[in-house]
Amino acid sequence: MIVMKRVFKKYTRGPLALVNVSLLIEQGEFVYLMGESGSGKSTLLKTLYREEKVTKGYVEVCGQVVAKMKNREVPNLRRNIGIVFQDIKLLTNQTIFENIAYALRVIKCDERLIETRVLAVLREVGLEHKVNEYPGDCSGGEQQRVAIARALINNPSVILADEPTGNLDHETSVAIMRLFYRINQKGTTILMATHDSQLIEQIPYRVIELAKGKIKSDRSQSHVALLSNEKVKEYTTE
């Protein structure tokens, strides 16, 4: 699903942002990407959806070779990827419906299909009742759930999430993580950059840790090994 081989990324100024990064993420995995600020987490994610071009190396996402991709091919790649940003990036002058529908209108979907699909993803994140409200009418947690709904609108194979709980309190963060857990249980691959070790301890999966652009460690944390099924169920159930 995601392949990186000997990837380097150098910006015009500063040291290498990514240094000889190689990793493989299988379909259906849930992987945390950890590291201090400046460790390369956001850069790594950006190279996967081609916001940034790698300086050297091989990148493949959903069967598409990203590193050699022409600019005109990037939109097709992103239809297979859902992206959740820490700063959410909702259009404040558009309703929740319009924020989510935008991605489908860009590819000229039928309006009846758009309405059906938007309501379906809002139902999935528990916000169907907010369909005609504006982002400013929603709490921080609700806005993040809208951002997740927007990421789901094209039925992506992969979701890339950059610190999605970074600006939220613990209780709201737990609710967002429950939502990601349910999405992953349906087969969607999730790669999430986070610094919240407490959440990782509560619902552990594979953890890739970056330091100064290099992979410092890559460890699998099976919830079967570290938590009883009962505790996982308790954590992930509303």
PDB file of N, CA, C and O in Angstrom, residues 5 11 24 26 28 48 51 64 69 74 84 92 97-98 101 118-119 121 135 161 169 209 211:
ATOM      1  N   LYS A   5      11.645   3.667  -0.477  1.00  0.00           N
ATOM      2  CA  LYS A   5      12.960   3.031  -0.530  1.00  0.00           C
ATOM      3  C   LYS A   5      14.039   4.101  -0.681  1.00  0.00           C
ATOM      4  O   LYS A   5      14.042   4.856  -1.649  1.00  0.00           O
ATOM      5  N   TYR A  11      15.434  20.435   1.490  1.00  0.00           N
ATOM      6  CA  TYR A  11      14.884  21.735   1.163  1.00  0.00           C
ATOM      7  C   TYR A  11      16.042  22.677   0.802  1.00  0.00           C
ATOM      8  O   TYR A  11      17.218  22.361   1.020  1.00  0.00           O
ATOM      9  N   LEU A  24       7.717  -0.034   4.607  1.00  0.00           N
ATOM     10  CA  LEU A  24       6.628  -0.717   3.912  1.00  0.00           C
ATOM     11  C   LEU A  24       5.432  -0.773   4.842  1.00  0.00           C
ATOM     12  O   LEU A  24       5.545  -1.240   5.982  1.00  0.00           O
ATOM     13  N   GLU A  26       1.544  -2.179   4.897  1.00  0.00           N
ATOM     14  CA  GLU A  26       0.630  -3.070   4.187  1.00  0.00           C
ATOM     15  C   GLU A  26      -0.798  -2.532   4.221  1.00  0.00           C
ATOM     16  O   GLU A  26      -1.158  -1.705   5.071  1.00  0.00           O
ATOM     17  N   GLY A  28      -4.460  -2.098   5.116  1.00  0.00           N
ATOM     18  CA  GLY A  28      -5.216  -2.343   6.342  1.00  0.00           C
ATOM     19  C   GLY A  28      -4.455  -2.085   7.621  1.00  0.00           C
ATOM     20  O   GLY A  28      -5.031  -2.183   8.711  1.00  0.00           O
ATOM     21  N   LEU A  48       4.148  11.562   0.402  1.00  0.00           N
ATOM     22  CA  LEU A  48       3.240  10.483   0.027  1.00  0.00           C
ATOM     23  C   LEU A  48       2.071  10.984  -0.814  1.00  0.00           C
ATOM     24  O   LEU A  48       1.587  10.268  -1.694  1.00  0.00           O
ATOM     25  N   GLU A  51       2.676  16.553  -2.111  1.00  0.00           N
ATOM     26  CA  GLU A  51       2.765  17.974  -1.812  1.00  0.00           C
ATOM     27  C   GLU A  51       4.220  18.423  -1.935  1.00  0.00           C
ATOM     28  O   GLU A  51       4.504  19.561  -2.291  1.00  0.00           O
ATOM     29  N   GLN A  64       0.779   3.449  -7.243  1.00  0.00           N
ATOM     30  CA  GLN A  64       1.254   4.516  -8.125  1.00  0.00           C
ATOM     31  C   GLN A  64       2.630   4.990  -7.671  1.00  0.00           C
ATOM     32  O   GLN A  64       2.845   5.254  -6.485  1.00  0.00           O
ATOM     33  N   MET A  69       5.887  10.930 -10.729  1.00  0.00           N
ATOM     34  CA  MET A  69       4.567  11.365 -11.176  1.00  0.00           C
ATOM     35  C   MET A  69       4.598  12.784 -11.757  1.00  0.00           C
ATOM     36  O   MET A  69       5.206  13.693 -11.188  1.00  0.00           O
ATOM     37  N   VAL A  74      -1.204  14.033 -10.323  1.00  0.00           N
ATOM     38  CA  VAL A  74      -1.345  14.115  -8.868  1.00  0.00           C
ATOM     39  C   VAL A  74      -2.801  14.064  -8.405  1.00  0.00           C
ATOM     40  O   VAL A  74      -3.121  13.372  -7.431  1.00  0.00           O
ATOM     41  N   VAL A  84      -5.958  14.357   6.487  1.00  0.00           N
ATOM     42  CA  VAL A  84      -6.493  15.074   7.644  1.00  0.00           C
ATOM     43  C   VAL A  84      -5.376  15.923   8.217  1.00  0.00           C
ATOM     44  O   VAL A  84      -4.337  15.399   8.636  1.00  0.00           O
ATOM     45  N   THR A  92     -14.333  28.561   6.049  1.00  0.00           N
ATOM     46  CA  THR A  92     -15.200  29.124   7.096  1.00  0.00           C
ATOM     47  C   THR A  92     -16.468  29.750   6.547  1.00  0.00           C
ATOM     48  O   THR A  92     -17.469  29.863   7.271  1.00  0.00           O
ATOM     49  N   PHE A  97     -21.814  20.920   4.746  1.00  0.00           N
ATOM     50  CA  PHE A  97     -22.137  20.182   3.519  1.00  0.00           C
ATOM     51  C   PHE A  97     -21.231  20.617   2.378  1.00  0.00           C
ATOM     52  O   PHE A  97     -20.652  19.784   1.678  1.00  0.00           O
ATOM     53  N   GLU A  98     -21.103  21.931   2.169  1.00  0.00           N
ATOM     54  CA  GLU A  98     -20.306  22.442   1.057  1.00  0.00           C
ATOM     55  C   GLU A  98     -18.829  22.110   1.224  1.00  0.00           C
ATOM     56  O   GLU A  98     -18.135  21.835   0.247  1.00  0.00           O
ATOM     57  N   ALA A 101     -18.634  18.452   0.188  1.00  0.00           N
ATOM     58  CA  ALA A 101     -19.051  18.210  -1.195  1.00  0.00           C
ATOM     59  C   ALA A 101     -18.039  18.718  -2.210  1.00  0.00           C
ATOM     60  O   ALA A 101     -18.001  18.242  -3.359  1.00  0.00           O
ATOM     61  N   VAL A 118     -22.328  12.749   0.928  1.00  0.00           N
ATOM     62  CA  VAL A 118     -22.003  13.672   2.020  1.00  0.00           C
ATOM     63  C   VAL A 118     -22.781  13.305   3.279  1.00  0.00           C
ATOM     64  O   VAL A 118     -22.226  13.252   4.377  1.00  0.00           O
ATOM     65  N   LEU A 119     -24.058  13.039   3.126  1.00  0.00           N
ATOM     66  CA  LEU A 119     -24.865  12.661   4.294  1.00  0.00           C
ATOM     67  C   LEU A 119     -24.376  11.348   4.894  1.00  0.00           C
ATOM     68  O   LEU A 119     -24.387  11.166   6.112  1.00  0.00           O
ATOM     69  N   VAL A 121     -21.212  10.131   4.907  1.00  0.00           N
ATOM     70  CA  VAL A 121     -19.976  10.291   5.682  1.00  0.00           C
ATOM     71  C   VAL A 121     -20.223  11.117   6.944  1.00  0.00           C
ATOM     72  O   VAL A 121     -19.599  10.876   7.983  1.00  0.00           O
ATOM     73  N   PRO A 135     -18.468  25.973   9.961  1.00  0.00           N
ATOM     74  CA  PRO A 135     -17.410  25.533  10.864  1.00  0.00           C
ATOM     75  C   PRO A 135     -17.352  26.323  12.168  1.00  0.00           C
ATOM     76  O   PRO A 135     -17.075  25.759  13.232  1.00  0.00           O
ATOM     77  N   ALA A 161      -2.947  11.257   8.314  1.00  0.00           N
ATOM     78  CA  ALA A 161      -3.415  12.217   9.312  1.00  0.00           C
ATOM     79  C   ALA A 161      -2.215  12.849  10.010  1.00  0.00           C
ATOM     80  O   ALA A 161      -1.375  12.145  10.575  1.00  0.00           O
ATOM     81  N   ASP A 169      -8.395  18.574  23.526  1.00  0.00           N
ATOM     82  CA  ASP A 169      -8.213  18.064  24.887  1.00  0.00           C
ATOM     83  C   ASP A 169      -8.264  16.539  24.865  1.00  0.00           C
ATOM     84  O   ASP A 169      -8.616  15.921  23.854  1.00  0.00           O
ATOM     85  N   GLU A 209       9.238   5.670  14.531  1.00  0.00           N
ATOM     86  CA  GLU A 209       9.743   6.882  15.174  1.00  0.00           C
ATOM     87  C   GLU A 209      10.842   7.507  14.321  1.00  0.00           C
ATOM     88  O   GLU A 209      11.788   6.824  13.894  1.00  0.00           O
ATOM     89  N   ALA A 211      13.778  10.633  13.875  1.00  0.00           N
ATOM     90  CA  ALA A 211      14.660  11.568  14.573  1.00  0.00           C
ATOM     91  C   ALA A 211      15.616  12.163  13.548  1.00  0.00           C
ATOM     92  O   ALA A 211      16.330  11.425  12.856  1.00  0.00           O
TER      93      ALA A 211
END
